[in-house]
C-alpha cells in the first residue's frame, strides 16, 4: 500500500492538477477565506483615537504586543476587530490538552474516538469564549488607561470592545474550521500563516531600502539571505525527519491457510513538540517588559528596571533564558502529546511488537528511551533556529521581522499544506484508477 502511494505521488504533474476539479474548488475557497481574514485586520475598533493609539503601540511594540501583532497580521497595530486573532483558541486548545492528562474523565473522552473528540472540541470552544472575553476586557481597560486613546471611556466602550473582539475571534475560529473541512485543511494554521506572511513584503522592502541608502552593506544583506535559505533548508529537513521503529505482527492462521506476519513502522518525529515551545518561551520572556511598560516607568523600583533591561532582545540573559525555556517546553510538550505507555498498550492489543523487546512495559520503556534521545536533538534544533535571528539582529542591526518562531510556523505550515495538496491529488488518481477498472470490468462482462 505504501509503495503504491509513493508511486502515485511520484507520478503527480500539472495535468493531474488540471483534472482535479474538487481540489481547485478547495483552493479557491481557502484563498477566499484568507482574503476575508485579511480584510478584517484592516477594520478598526470603534471609539479610538488613531493617532494616540499609534503612539501607545509604538511604545509597547517591543513587548508581548509585538508578538501578538505578528500572529494577528498587523491587526493589533491597527487595533482591528481581529486584534485578538486566533490566539485564545490556541491557548484554550493547549489548556484542554493539559487537562486531558490530569483529569480522568477527559482522558477517557480522549480514548473514545470520534465522539470523544467532538466533546473535547466543544470544551475547547467554551474555553475560547472564556479566554477571549477576559483578554478583550483586559484590552478595553488597557486602552482606557492610555493617554487619550479612547474617545469616550466607560462601560459602553468596554462592553462594545468585548463583544467586537470576542466576535472577531469566534468568527476566525469558525472560519478556520470551514477551511479545514471545505478547504485544503489546517485552517487555524493557515490563518496564522497568512498573518505572518502578510508582513514579509513590507519587511523585505524596508531592508532593501536600508541597503539602498547605505545604512546596511549589500554584502551583509546577501549574507543574511544566504543564512535564511540555509535555515529554511534545515527546518524542512528536521520537520520531515523521523525515527522509525520496526513493528512486526505474528503469523496468523485463517482456516487451513497460514498468512505471513506483516511489518510496519512506528514513526517518531524528531521535533514532536512543533513550534509550541518557541511560542511559550517568547510569551513568558516578553511578559515582564509588557507589564512594566503599562505603568509609569519612573515609579518602578531600580531592580525591576534592571530585570526588564536584562530581558531585552539581544541581551545575554535573555538569550540564556530563551534557550532554557525552549528546551524545557520541548520536553514538556512532547511528554504531553505522546504517551509511550498508551502506544505500547495499543501495539500489544493488536498483536504488534518491536523485535527483541518484550510487549507491554518493556516496550513502553524502550519507546520512551528512543523518544527522549530524539527530543534532545529536536530541542537543540529549536534553540538554534530561534536564537540565531536574535544574534543576527543584535550583531548586525538588520531589522529581521521574521524571527525563529514565525519562520518555523511559515515553513511548517507550507510543508503541511503541500502534503495536503498531494494527498488530494493522490486521492484523485485513486478515484481515476477505480473508475477505469470498473469500466474495463463492465466491458469484459459484455
XYZ file of C-alpha atoms in Angstrom:
446
model
C 0.000 0.000 0.000
C 2.794 2.433 0.917
C 4.731 1.671 -2.261
C 1.627 2.248 -4.383
C 1.058 5.621 -2.704
C 4.693 6.598 -3.257
C 4.451 5.593 -6.906
C 1.312 7.679 -7.345
C 2.958 10.646 -5.621
C 5.931 10.446 -7.990
C 3.579 10.489 -10.992
C 1.819 13.720 -9.949
C 2.172 16.507 -12.509
C 0.408 19.603 -13.759
C -2.001 17.567 -15.889
C -3.142 15.739 -12.749
C -3.690 19.061 -11.012
C -5.630 20.407 -14.013
C -8.060 17.492 -13.787
C -8.573 17.797 -10.023
C -11.725 19.939 -10.046
C -12.519 19.264 -6.389
C -9.035 20.403 -5.344
C -9.423 23.621 -7.355
C -12.677 24.394 -5.547
C -10.996 23.761 -2.205
C -8.083 26.046 -3.111
C -10.391 28.868 -4.215
C -12.423 28.500 -1.019
C -9.247 28.661 1.069
C -7.994 31.757 -0.748
C -11.377 33.443 -0.341
C -11.436 32.693 3.394
C -7.920 34.087 3.860
C -8.914 37.199 1.911
C -11.849 37.734 4.287
C -9.443 37.389 7.198
C -7.037 39.959 5.752
C -9.877 42.423 5.161
C -10.954 42.054 8.782
C -7.470 43.017 10.022
C -7.983 46.484 8.491
C -11.398 47.260 10.067
C -10.614 49.392 13.147
C -12.236 49.066 16.548
C -14.745 51.911 17.096
C -14.227 54.579 19.742
C -10.420 55.008 19.441
C -8.182 57.963 18.671
C -5.930 56.590 15.867
C -3.024 58.979 16.463
C -2.930 58.401 20.230
C -3.173 54.634 19.824
C -0.402 54.573 17.220
C 1.888 56.350 19.690
C 0.895 53.997 22.517
C 1.527 50.909 20.378
C 4.913 52.250 19.301
C 5.935 52.487 22.950
C 4.842 48.877 23.614
C 5.813 47.214 20.317
C 8.906 45.648 21.853
C 6.862 43.645 24.358
C 4.291 40.916 24.036
C 2.096 43.198 21.909
C 4.668 42.949 19.135
C 4.466 39.142 19.274
C 0.661 39.192 19.159
C 0.778 41.734 16.343
C 2.931 39.358 14.294
C 0.497 36.457 14.804
C -2.524 38.660 14.031
C -1.140 40.004 10.764
C -0.847 43.601 11.986
C -4.347 43.703 13.480
C -3.013 44.693 16.926
C -1.060 47.597 15.447
C -4.275 48.862 13.846
C -6.448 47.601 16.767
C -8.789 45.972 14.288
C -11.778 43.742 15.006
C -9.465 40.704 14.609
C -6.894 42.077 17.077
C -7.297 39.064 19.393
C -6.678 36.819 16.434
C -6.835 33.081 16.914
C -4.558 33.020 19.976
C -7.401 32.467 22.533
C -8.379 29.320 20.630
C -4.789 28.073 20.606
C -4.431 28.807 24.329
C -7.700 27.001 25.067
C -6.583 24.013 22.996
C -3.316 23.757 24.926
C -5.119 24.068 28.277
C -7.594 21.329 27.310
C -4.702 19.103 26.213
C -3.053 19.648 29.587
C -6.293 18.791 31.376
C -6.734 15.557 29.398
C -3.519 14.342 31.030
C -4.589 15.101 34.609
C -8.414 14.794 34.587
C -9.516 11.133 34.302
C -12.897 11.949 32.723
C -11.263 13.957 29.931
C -8.636 11.251 29.469
C -11.418 8.712 28.978
C -13.089 11.002 26.435
C -9.830 11.179 24.523
C -9.830 7.388 24.199
C -13.431 7.197 22.931
C -12.527 8.082 19.365
C -14.530 10.445 17.176
C -17.369 11.007 19.651
C -14.972 11.870 22.459
C -13.018 14.186 20.190
C -16.187 16.132 19.377
C -16.925 16.660 23.070
C -13.338 17.799 23.733
C -13.579 20.218 20.787
C -16.755 21.647 22.308
C -14.953 22.181 25.612
C -12.194 23.933 23.654
C -14.746 26.313 22.144
C -16.150 27.126 25.589
C -12.618 27.804 26.793
C -12.033 30.056 23.789
C -15.090 32.142 24.702
C -13.944 32.477 28.314
C -10.324 33.354 27.498
C -11.354 35.662 24.648
C -13.791 37.572 26.869
C -11.173 38.005 29.616
C -8.497 39.148 27.165
C -10.900 41.506 25.384
C -11.916 43.088 28.686
C -8.252 43.455 29.636
C -7.577 45.179 26.307
C -10.507 47.556 26.885
C -9.195 48.505 30.345
C -5.673 48.920 28.977
C -6.899 51.182 26.172
C -8.794 53.343 28.641
C -5.627 53.807 30.694
C -3.833 55.110 27.611
C -3.283 58.830 27.219
C -6.264 59.915 25.110
C -6.516 56.575 23.272
C -10.242 56.125 23.958
C -12.526 58.945 22.856
C -15.315 58.210 25.368
C -14.208 55.820 28.171
C -16.831 53.946 30.134
C -18.845 50.771 30.321
C -20.339 51.250 26.873
C -16.860 51.226 25.346
C -15.812 48.211 27.424
C -18.872 46.141 26.539
C -18.710 47.053 22.840
C -14.987 46.240 22.765
C -15.514 42.828 24.398
C -18.350 41.963 22.006
C -16.404 43.127 18.948
C -13.075 41.453 19.761
C -14.682 38.240 21.030
C -16.906 38.113 17.957
C -13.827 38.508 15.761
C -12.081 35.606 17.485
C -15.121 33.340 17.256
C -15.541 34.218 13.583
C -11.890 33.323 12.928
C -12.337 30.035 14.799
C -15.380 29.235 12.643
C -13.519 30.329 9.504
C -10.590 28.077 10.365
C -12.919 25.105 10.849
C -14.533 25.810 7.479
C -11.132 25.891 5.766
C -10.280 22.582 7.447
C -13.484 20.865 6.284
C -14.191 22.595 2.956
C -10.746 23.868 2.034
C -7.353 22.171 1.897
C -7.120 21.602 5.672
C -5.095 23.133 8.533
C -7.459 26.106 8.725
C -6.174 27.557 12.017
C -2.547 27.166 10.934
C -3.239 28.824 7.576
C -4.818 31.841 9.296
C -1.686 32.300 11.430
C 0.468 31.749 8.342
C -1.438 34.411 6.395
C -0.963 36.909 9.212
C 2.793 36.351 9.384
C 3.328 36.199 5.621
C 1.420 39.471 5.136
C 4.249 41.388 6.821
C 7.060 39.841 4.757
C 6.873 42.142 1.692
C 6.998 45.270 3.864
C 9.909 43.888 5.897
C 11.841 42.913 2.763
C 11.223 46.299 1.161
C 12.407 48.043 4.336
C 15.632 46.007 4.404
C 16.346 46.737 0.740
C 15.693 50.411 1.379
C 18.308 50.369 4.147
C 20.714 48.832 1.671
C 19.929 51.480 -0.942
C 20.518 54.338 1.478
C 23.803 52.810 2.658
C 22.674 52.035 6.229
C 23.413 48.354 5.527
C 26.032 46.960 3.176
C 24.977 44.864 0.192
C 27.298 42.057 1.247
C 25.701 41.867 4.686
C 22.196 41.703 3.232
C 23.249 38.929 0.815
C 24.929 37.014 3.653
C 21.774 37.193 5.759
C 19.675 35.969 2.820
C 22.028 33.008 2.341
C 21.804 32.190 6.057
C 17.996 32.423 5.851
C 17.914 29.945 2.953
C 20.170 27.528 4.856
C 17.998 27.796 7.976
C 14.863 27.129 5.918
C 16.542 24.041 4.434
C 17.405 22.891 7.967
C 13.803 23.384 9.110
C 12.473 21.403 6.151
C 14.930 18.573 6.829
C 14.265 18.330 10.570
C 10.476 18.755 10.346
C 10.334 15.819 7.928
C 12.888 13.710 9.843
C 11.574 10.613 11.623
C 12.926 7.784 13.712
C 11.031 4.725 12.533
C 10.692 1.803 14.911
C 10.138 -1.549 13.215
C 6.848 -3.166 14.242
C 6.156 -6.837 13.493
C 2.881 -8.724 13.650
C 2.819 -12.506 14.207
C 1.712 -15.085 11.685
C -1.979 -15.840 11.695
C -3.985 -18.806 10.516
C -7.303 -18.432 8.732
C -8.898 -21.822 8.232
C -6.239 -24.125 6.812
C -4.158 -21.273 5.358
C -1.228 -19.684 7.196
C -0.603 -15.978 6.463
C 2.811 -14.412 6.878
C 3.125 -11.802 9.608
C 3.052 -8.160 8.479
C 5.624 -5.500 9.261
C 5.151 -1.757 9.655
C 6.873 1.206 11.279
C 6.091 3.454 14.223
C 7.230 6.950 13.139
C 8.603 9.242 15.842
C 9.139 12.820 14.680
C 12.450 14.425 15.512
C 10.580 17.563 16.593
C 7.426 16.206 18.183
C 6.595 19.435 20.027
C 6.462 21.580 16.868
C 6.548 25.355 17.328
C 4.773 25.413 20.723
C 7.996 25.666 22.839
C 9.124 28.775 20.947
C 5.712 30.458 21.383
C 5.584 29.691 25.112
C 9.168 30.854 25.698
C 8.670 34.108 23.762
C 5.433 34.919 25.586
C 6.923 34.350 29.044
C 10.046 36.421 28.371
C 8.158 39.329 26.819
C 5.622 39.450 29.654
C 7.830 41.363 32.191
C 8.629 44.099 29.672
C 4.951 44.449 28.768
C 3.768 44.649 32.392
C 6.498 47.169 33.242
C 5.585 49.300 30.251
C 1.923 49.513 31.263
C 2.765 51.611 34.288
C 4.800 54.721 34.892
C 8.441 53.752 34.318
C 9.689 56.476 36.692
C 7.764 54.907 39.577
C 9.268 51.438 39.126
C 11.968 50.216 41.540
C 15.530 50.094 40.267
C 15.722 46.301 40.461
C 12.592 45.970 38.280
C 14.013 48.208 35.548
C 17.298 46.263 35.734
C 15.462 42.950 35.201
C 13.449 44.402 32.310
C 16.631 45.738 30.696
C 18.425 42.392 31.127
C 15.496 40.573 29.484
C 15.562 42.832 26.423
C 16.091 41.436 22.926
C 19.717 40.625 22.185
C 20.859 40.677 25.820
C 22.892 37.667 27.063
C 20.475 36.977 29.939
C 17.564 36.989 27.502
C 19.398 34.522 25.228
C 20.139 32.120 28.085
C 16.606 32.142 29.475
C 15.120 31.897 25.973
C 17.191 28.798 25.159
C 16.461 27.184 28.545
C 12.702 27.754 28.262
C 12.599 26.404 24.706
C 14.427 23.234 25.774
C 12.155 22.795 28.807
C 8.914 23.214 26.839
C 10.223 20.902 24.086
C 10.428 18.027 26.593
C 7.288 19.088 28.460
C 5.038 19.335 25.402
C 6.455 16.134 23.875
C 5.582 14.268 27.075
C 2.128 15.840 26.912
C 1.193 14.899 23.343
C 2.877 11.480 23.136
C 2.318 8.770 25.732
C 4.650 5.764 25.255
C 2.553 3.598 27.603
C -0.627 4.107 25.558
C 1.293 3.385 22.362
C 2.744 0.186 23.824
C -0.717 -0.926 25.032
C -2.219 -0.340 21.568
C 0.558 -2.358 19.953
C 0.022 -5.202 22.408
C -3.738 -5.087 21.855
C -3.300 -5.529 18.086
C -0.585 -8.170 18.409
C 2.287 -5.943 17.305
C 5.722 -5.931 18.911
C 9.170 -4.434 18.454
C 11.700 -7.180 17.583
C 13.829 -8.041 20.620
C 11.604 -6.055 23.044
C 9.018 -7.729 25.264
C 5.478 -6.336 24.715
C 3.947 -4.175 27.408
C 6.027 -2.325 29.981
C 9.395 -3.034 28.323
C 8.094 -1.713 25.001
C 6.873 1.497 26.694
C 10.294 1.948 28.319
C 12.072 1.417 25.000
C 9.821 3.891 23.147
C 10.336 6.449 25.925
C 14.112 5.906 25.727
C 14.189 6.494 21.963
C 11.796 9.457 22.204
C 13.922 11.124 24.885
C 17.076 10.855 22.776
C 15.497 12.304 19.641
C 13.813 15.054 21.695
C 17.288 16.183 22.783
C 18.157 16.686 19.108
C 14.813 18.394 18.473
C 15.338 20.782 21.401
C 18.853 21.697 20.176
C 17.389 22.358 16.724
C 14.636 24.610 18.128
C 17.122 26.566 20.244
C 19.414 27.091 17.255
C 16.641 28.242 14.904
C 15.164 30.657 17.473
C 18.430 32.070 18.858
C 20.143 32.649 15.500
C 17.831 35.544 14.422
C 18.337 37.186 17.818
C 22.125 37.017 17.366
C 21.897 38.406 13.817
C 19.754 41.334 14.953
C 21.991 42.192 17.901
C 25.243 41.917 15.940
C 24.285 43.331 12.543
C 21.386 45.671 13.304
C 19.253 44.255 10.485
C 15.551 44.604 11.433
C 14.506 40.970 10.993
C 10.744 40.865 11.389
C 10.702 37.116 10.653
C 12.141 35.633 13.835
C 12.717 31.987 14.660
C 9.162 31.383 15.862
C 7.497 32.927 12.825
C 9.972 31.219 10.456
C 9.146 27.841 11.987
C 5.423 28.496 11.577
C 5.733 29.652 7.959
C 7.874 26.706 6.846
C 5.918 24.087 8.829
C 2.535 25.272 7.547
C 3.878 25.396 3.992
C 5.099 21.798 4.258
C 1.779 20.633 5.709
C -0.193 22.469 3.015
C 1.891 20.905 0.231
C 1.329 17.494 1.827
C -2.433 18.159 1.951
C -2.486 19.108 -1.736
C -0.507 15.997 -2.654
C -2.941 13.921 -0.620
C -5.896 15.326 -2.589
C -4.096 14.657 -5.879
C -3.305 11.069 -4.856
C -6.957 10.546 -3.916
C -7.925 11.951 -7.307
C -5.650 9.443 -9.076
C -7.003 6.585 -6.975
C -10.550 7.530 -7.983
C -9.473 7.637 -11.625
C -7.906 4.183 -11.394
C -11.017 2.761 -9.741
C -13.264 4.212 -12.459
C -11.028 2.780 -15.177
C -11.041 -0.671 -13.576
C -14.864 -0.593 -13.314
C -15.159 0.384 -16.969
C -12.849 -2.435 -18.023
C -14.782 -4.885 -15.886
C -18.039 -3.758 -17.473
C -16.682 -4.191 -20.997
C -15.399 -7.691 -20.201
C -18.804 -8.619 -18.762
C -20.444 -7.628 -22.015
